[in-house]
Coordinates of C-alpha atoms in Angstrom, one line a residue:
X1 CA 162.3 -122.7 20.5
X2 CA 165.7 -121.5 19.0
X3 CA 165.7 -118.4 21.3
X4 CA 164.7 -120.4 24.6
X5 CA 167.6 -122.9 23.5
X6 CA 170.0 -119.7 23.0
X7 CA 169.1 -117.7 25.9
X8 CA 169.5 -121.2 28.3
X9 CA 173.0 -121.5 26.6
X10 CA 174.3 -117.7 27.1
X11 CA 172.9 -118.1 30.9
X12 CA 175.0 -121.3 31.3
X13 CA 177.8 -118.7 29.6
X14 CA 178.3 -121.7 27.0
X15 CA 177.9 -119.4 24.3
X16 CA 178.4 -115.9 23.5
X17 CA 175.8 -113.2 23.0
X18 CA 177.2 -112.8 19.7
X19 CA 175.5 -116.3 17.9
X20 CA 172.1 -115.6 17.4
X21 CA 172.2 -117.1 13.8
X22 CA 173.4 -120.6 14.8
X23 CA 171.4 -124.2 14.2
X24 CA 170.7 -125.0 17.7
X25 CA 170.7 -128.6 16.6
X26 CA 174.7 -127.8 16.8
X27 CA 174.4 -127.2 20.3
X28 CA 172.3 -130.6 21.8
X29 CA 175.7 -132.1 23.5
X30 CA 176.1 -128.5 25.3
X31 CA 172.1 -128.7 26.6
X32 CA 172.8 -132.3 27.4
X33 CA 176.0 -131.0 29.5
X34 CA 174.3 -128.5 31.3
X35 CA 171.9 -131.1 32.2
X36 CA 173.6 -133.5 33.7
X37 CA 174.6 -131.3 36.7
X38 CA 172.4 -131.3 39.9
X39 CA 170.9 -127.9 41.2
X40 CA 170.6 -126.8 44.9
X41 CA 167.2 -128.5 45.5
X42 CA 166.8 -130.9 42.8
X43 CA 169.1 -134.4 42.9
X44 CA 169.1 -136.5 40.6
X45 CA 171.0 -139.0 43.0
X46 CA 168.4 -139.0 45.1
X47 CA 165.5 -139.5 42.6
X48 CA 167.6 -142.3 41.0
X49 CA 168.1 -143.7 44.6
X50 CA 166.2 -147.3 44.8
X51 CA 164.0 -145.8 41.9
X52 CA 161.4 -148.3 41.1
X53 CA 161.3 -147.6 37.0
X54 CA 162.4 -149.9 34.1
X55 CA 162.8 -146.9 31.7
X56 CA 160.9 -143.5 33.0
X57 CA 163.3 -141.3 35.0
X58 CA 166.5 -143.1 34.3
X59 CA 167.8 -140.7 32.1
X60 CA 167.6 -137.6 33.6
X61 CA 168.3 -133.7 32.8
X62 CA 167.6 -131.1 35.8
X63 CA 168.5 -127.6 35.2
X64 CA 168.4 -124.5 37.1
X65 CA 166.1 -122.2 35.1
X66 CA 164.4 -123.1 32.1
X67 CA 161.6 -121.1 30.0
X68 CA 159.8 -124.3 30.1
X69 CA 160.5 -127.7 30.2
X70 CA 158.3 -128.8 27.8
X71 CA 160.8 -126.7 25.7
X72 CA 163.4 -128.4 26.3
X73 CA 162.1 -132.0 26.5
X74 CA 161.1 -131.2 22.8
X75 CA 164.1 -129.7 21.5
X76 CA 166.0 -133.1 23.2
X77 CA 163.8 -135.4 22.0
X78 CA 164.7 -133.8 18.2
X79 CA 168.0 -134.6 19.2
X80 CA 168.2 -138.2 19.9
X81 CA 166.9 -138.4 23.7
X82 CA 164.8 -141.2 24.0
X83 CA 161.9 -143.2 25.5
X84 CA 161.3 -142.2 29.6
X85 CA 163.8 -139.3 29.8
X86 CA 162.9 -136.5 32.2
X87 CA 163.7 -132.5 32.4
X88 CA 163.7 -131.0 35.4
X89 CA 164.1 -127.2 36.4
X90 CA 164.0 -125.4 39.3
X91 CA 162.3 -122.8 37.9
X92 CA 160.4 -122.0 34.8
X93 CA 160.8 -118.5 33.2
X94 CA 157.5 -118.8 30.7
X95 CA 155.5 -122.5 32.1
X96 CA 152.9 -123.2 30.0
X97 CA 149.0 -124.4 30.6
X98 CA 146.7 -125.3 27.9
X99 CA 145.2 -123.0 25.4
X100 CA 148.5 -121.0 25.9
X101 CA 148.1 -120.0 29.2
X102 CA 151.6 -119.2 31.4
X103 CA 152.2 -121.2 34.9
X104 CA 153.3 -119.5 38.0
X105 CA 156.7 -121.7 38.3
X106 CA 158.8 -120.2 41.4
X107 CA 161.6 -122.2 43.4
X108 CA 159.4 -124.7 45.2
X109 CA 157.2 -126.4 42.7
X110 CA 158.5 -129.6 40.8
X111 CA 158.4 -128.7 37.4
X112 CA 159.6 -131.7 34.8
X113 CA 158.5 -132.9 31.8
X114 CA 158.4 -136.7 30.0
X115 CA 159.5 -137.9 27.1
X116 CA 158.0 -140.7 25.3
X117 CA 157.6 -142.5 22.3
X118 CA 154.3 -144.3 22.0
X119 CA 153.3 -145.9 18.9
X120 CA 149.8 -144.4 18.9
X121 CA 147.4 -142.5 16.7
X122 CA 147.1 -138.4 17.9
X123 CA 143.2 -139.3 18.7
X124 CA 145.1 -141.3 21.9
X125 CA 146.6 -138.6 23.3
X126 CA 143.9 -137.2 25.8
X127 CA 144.1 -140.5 27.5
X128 CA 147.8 -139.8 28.3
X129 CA 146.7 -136.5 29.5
X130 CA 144.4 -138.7 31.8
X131 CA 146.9 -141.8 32.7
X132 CA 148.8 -138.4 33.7
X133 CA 146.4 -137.3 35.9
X134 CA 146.1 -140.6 37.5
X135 CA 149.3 -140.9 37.8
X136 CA 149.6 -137.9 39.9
X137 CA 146.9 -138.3 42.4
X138 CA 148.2 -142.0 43.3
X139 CA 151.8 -140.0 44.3
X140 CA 149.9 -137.5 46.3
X141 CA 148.1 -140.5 48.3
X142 CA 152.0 -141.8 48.6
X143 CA 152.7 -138.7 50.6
X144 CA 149.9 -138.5 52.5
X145 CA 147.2 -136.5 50.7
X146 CA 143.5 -137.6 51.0
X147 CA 141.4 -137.4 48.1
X148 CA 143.0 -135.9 45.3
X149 CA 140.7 -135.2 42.8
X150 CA 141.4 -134.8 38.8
X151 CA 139.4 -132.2 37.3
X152 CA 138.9 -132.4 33.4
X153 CA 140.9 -133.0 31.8
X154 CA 144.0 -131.9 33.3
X155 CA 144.1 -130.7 37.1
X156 CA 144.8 -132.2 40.2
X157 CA 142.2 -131.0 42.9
X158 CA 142.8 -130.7 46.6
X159 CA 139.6 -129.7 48.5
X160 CA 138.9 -127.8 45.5
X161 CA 141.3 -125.6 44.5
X162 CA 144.1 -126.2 42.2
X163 CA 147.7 -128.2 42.9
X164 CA 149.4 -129.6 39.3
X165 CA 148.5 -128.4 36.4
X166 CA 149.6 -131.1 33.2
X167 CA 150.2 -130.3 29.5
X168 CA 150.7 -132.9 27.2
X169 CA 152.1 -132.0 23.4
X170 CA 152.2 -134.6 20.6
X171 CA 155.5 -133.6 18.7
X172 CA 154.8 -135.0 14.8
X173 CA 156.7 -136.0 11.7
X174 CA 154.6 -136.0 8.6
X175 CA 151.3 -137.6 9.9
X176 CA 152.9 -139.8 12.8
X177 CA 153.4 -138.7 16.3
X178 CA 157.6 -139.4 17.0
X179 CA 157.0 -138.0 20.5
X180 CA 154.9 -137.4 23.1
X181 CA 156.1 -134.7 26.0
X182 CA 153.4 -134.9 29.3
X183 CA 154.3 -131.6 30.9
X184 CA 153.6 -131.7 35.1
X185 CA 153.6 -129.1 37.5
X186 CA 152.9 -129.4 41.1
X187 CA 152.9 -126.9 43.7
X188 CA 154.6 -128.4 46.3
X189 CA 156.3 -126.0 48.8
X190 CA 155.0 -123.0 48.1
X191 CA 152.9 -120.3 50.0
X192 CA 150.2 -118.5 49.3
X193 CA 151.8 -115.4 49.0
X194 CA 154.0 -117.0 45.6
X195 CA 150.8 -117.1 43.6
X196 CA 149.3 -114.0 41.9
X197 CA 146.6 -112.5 43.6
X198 CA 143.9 -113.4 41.5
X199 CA 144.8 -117.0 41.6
X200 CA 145.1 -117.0 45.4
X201 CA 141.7 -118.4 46.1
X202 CA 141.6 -120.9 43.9
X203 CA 145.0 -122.2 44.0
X204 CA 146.5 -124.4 47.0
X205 CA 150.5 -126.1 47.4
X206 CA 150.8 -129.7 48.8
X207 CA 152.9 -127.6 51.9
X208 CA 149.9 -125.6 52.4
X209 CA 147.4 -128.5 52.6
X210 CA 149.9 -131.3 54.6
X211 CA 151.5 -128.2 56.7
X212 CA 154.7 -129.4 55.8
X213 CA 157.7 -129.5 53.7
X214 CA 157.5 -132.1 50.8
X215 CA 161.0 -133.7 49.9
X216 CA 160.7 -132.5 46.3
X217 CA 162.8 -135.2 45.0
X218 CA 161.0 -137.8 46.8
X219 CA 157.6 -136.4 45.0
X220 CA 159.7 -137.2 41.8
X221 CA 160.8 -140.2 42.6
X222 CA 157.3 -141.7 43.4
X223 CA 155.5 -140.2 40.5
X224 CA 158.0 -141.2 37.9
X225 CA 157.2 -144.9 39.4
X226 CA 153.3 -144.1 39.3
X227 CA 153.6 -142.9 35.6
X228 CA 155.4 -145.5 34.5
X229 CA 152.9 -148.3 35.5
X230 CA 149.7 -145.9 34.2
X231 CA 151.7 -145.6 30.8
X232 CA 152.3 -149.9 30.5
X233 CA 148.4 -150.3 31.0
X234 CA 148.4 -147.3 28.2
X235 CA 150.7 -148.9 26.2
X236 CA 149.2 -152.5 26.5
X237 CA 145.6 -150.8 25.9
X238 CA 144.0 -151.2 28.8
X239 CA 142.4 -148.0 28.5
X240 CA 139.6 -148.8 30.6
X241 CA 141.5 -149.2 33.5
X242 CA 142.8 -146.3 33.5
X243 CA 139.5 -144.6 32.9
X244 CA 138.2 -146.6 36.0
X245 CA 140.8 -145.2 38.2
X246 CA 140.2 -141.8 36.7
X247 CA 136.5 -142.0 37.3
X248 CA 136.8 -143.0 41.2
X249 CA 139.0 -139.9 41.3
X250 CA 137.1 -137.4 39.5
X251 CA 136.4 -133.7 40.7
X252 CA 134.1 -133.2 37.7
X253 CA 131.5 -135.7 37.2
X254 CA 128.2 -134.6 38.7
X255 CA 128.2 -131.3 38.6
X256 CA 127.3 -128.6 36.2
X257 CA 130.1 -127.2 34.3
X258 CA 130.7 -124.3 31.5
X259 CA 132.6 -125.9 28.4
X260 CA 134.2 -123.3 26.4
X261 CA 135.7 -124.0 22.5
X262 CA 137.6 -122.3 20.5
X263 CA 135.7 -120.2 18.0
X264 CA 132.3 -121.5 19.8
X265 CA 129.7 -120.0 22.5
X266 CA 130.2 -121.7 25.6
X267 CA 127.6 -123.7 27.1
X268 CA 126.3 -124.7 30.7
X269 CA 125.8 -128.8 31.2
X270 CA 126.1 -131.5 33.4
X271 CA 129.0 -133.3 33.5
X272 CA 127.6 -137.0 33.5
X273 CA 131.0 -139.0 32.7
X274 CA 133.7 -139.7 30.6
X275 CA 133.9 -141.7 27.4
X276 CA 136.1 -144.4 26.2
X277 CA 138.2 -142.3 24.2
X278 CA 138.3 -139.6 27.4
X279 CA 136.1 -137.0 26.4
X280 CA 133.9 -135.7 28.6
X281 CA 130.2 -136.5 28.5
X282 CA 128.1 -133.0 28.7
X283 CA 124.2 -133.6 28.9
X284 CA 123.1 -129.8 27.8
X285 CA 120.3 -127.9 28.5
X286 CA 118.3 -129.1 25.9
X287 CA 118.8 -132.9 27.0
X288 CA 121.4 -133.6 24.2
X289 CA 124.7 -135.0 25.0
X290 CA 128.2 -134.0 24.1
X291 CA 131.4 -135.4 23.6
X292 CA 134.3 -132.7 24.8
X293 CA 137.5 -133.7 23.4
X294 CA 139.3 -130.4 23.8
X295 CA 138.2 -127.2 25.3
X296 CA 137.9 -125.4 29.2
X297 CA 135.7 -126.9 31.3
X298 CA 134.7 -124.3 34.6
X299 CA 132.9 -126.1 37.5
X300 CA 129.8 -123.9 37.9
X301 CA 129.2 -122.7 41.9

């Protein structure tokens, strides 16, 4: 984190090259600073326009170019930022997916990141990931999608290839969790051509798919709303609702799936649903069944 915080600073030409050996903590009012200014395409006067939040999205911190704004939400939320605070960026330098894999984050995506401070155990965490998820497919409907799907546990589906991408991160003290940071990236006017080769045929932008520009703010602005209400049915436990809405969504259920595990041989199964706790329900081969808390799922063809 300290050289993402550094590097973000000497852009900004707040610092000089010369402090390398500095607390970063020292600097928090200068990251603050830096982002409280609006960028070419990102407004916070327009997301905060007639925004329909109590506390998500009102305090908000939009930057340029970030490595990641998970990064950043973190090293803010060490720092006294609180409850519903957003990052923004324009671009990310080093995005991250789960199981530490990067995420292609050009100009025209909306890359932000959430801060919040649930008073849960760590075990409730995938069922943020999945109010997430949620969260985003009722924004795309806002704009006009059809049928966004949610593919486990953390993909947004549009006729089957890949739109937002979410990572959330517990951040701990001791044995508590002090902060949650739900990571969100959505492709949103970008062209085929901005994604790597190899990911071009699996990988669609909401432009692409509504052959149109999306008012990137707007996007903001309506899933900052949508999270907020999926994160007060979190927060008053009404987990199954959530998992309902997740379920009628789902790109995964009914079909057959590889799970791969860290340190494990992956497997083939059949996806048959998701449980209370939002694993994913595997029946295997052999007719047993299997909770998947964590791990890759791969629709099979």
């Amino acid at each position: 984190m300290k050289d993402e915080i550094l590097n973000l600073l000497k852009k900004e030409a707040k610092i000089s090259d010369e402090i390398d050996d500095a607390d970063i903590n020292d600097f928090a009012d200068l990251i603050e600073e830096i982002g409280k200014n609006e960028t070419n395409h990102i407004k916070s006067s327009e997301i905060s326009k007639d925004l329909n939040t109590r506390y998500i999205g009102k305090n908000l911190y939009i930057y340029n170019e970030v490595s990641s704004t998970n990064t950043i939400a973190q090293f803010l939320s060490q720092n006294g930022i609180g409850n519903g605070s957003v990052v923004v960026a324009e671009k990310q330098t080093a995005g991250r997916g789960r199981s530490g894999k990067s995420w292609e984050s050009p100009l025209g995506g909306v890359w932000l990141s959430v801060i919040l401070t649930p008073d849960v155990d760590y075990s409730k965490i995938p069922l943020i990931t999945l109010a997430t998820g949620v969260a985003v497919a009722k924004a795309l409907e806002r704009i006009g999608v059809e049928n966004p799907e949610i593919k486990w546990p953390n993909d947004i589906m549009i006729n089957g290839k890949k739109v937002c991408g979410i990572l959330t991160e517990g951040v701990t003290n001791f044995n508590s969790i002090k902060n949650v940071i739900i990571g969100v990236g959505i492709d949103a006017n970008l062209s085929i051509e901005d994604f790597p080769k190899e990911l071009q045929a699996k990988t669609t932008s909401l432009e692409i798919e509504l052959e149109r520009k999306i008012n990137e703010n707007l996007l903001i602005k309506i899933f900052l709303e949508e999270l907020e209400q999926t994160i007060e049915l979190f927060n008053s436990e009404a987990y199954e609702e959530i998992l309902r809405e997740w379920r009628k969504r789902s790109y995964t259920i009914g079909k057959i799936v590889e799970v791969k595990k860290p340190h494990k041989k992956p497997y083939d199964g059949y996806a048959i649903g998701i449980s209370k706790e939002g694993a994913l329900i595997v029946e295997k081969s052999d007719g047993s069944l299997e909770k998947v808390i964590s791990g890759e799922c791969i629709i099979k063809n």
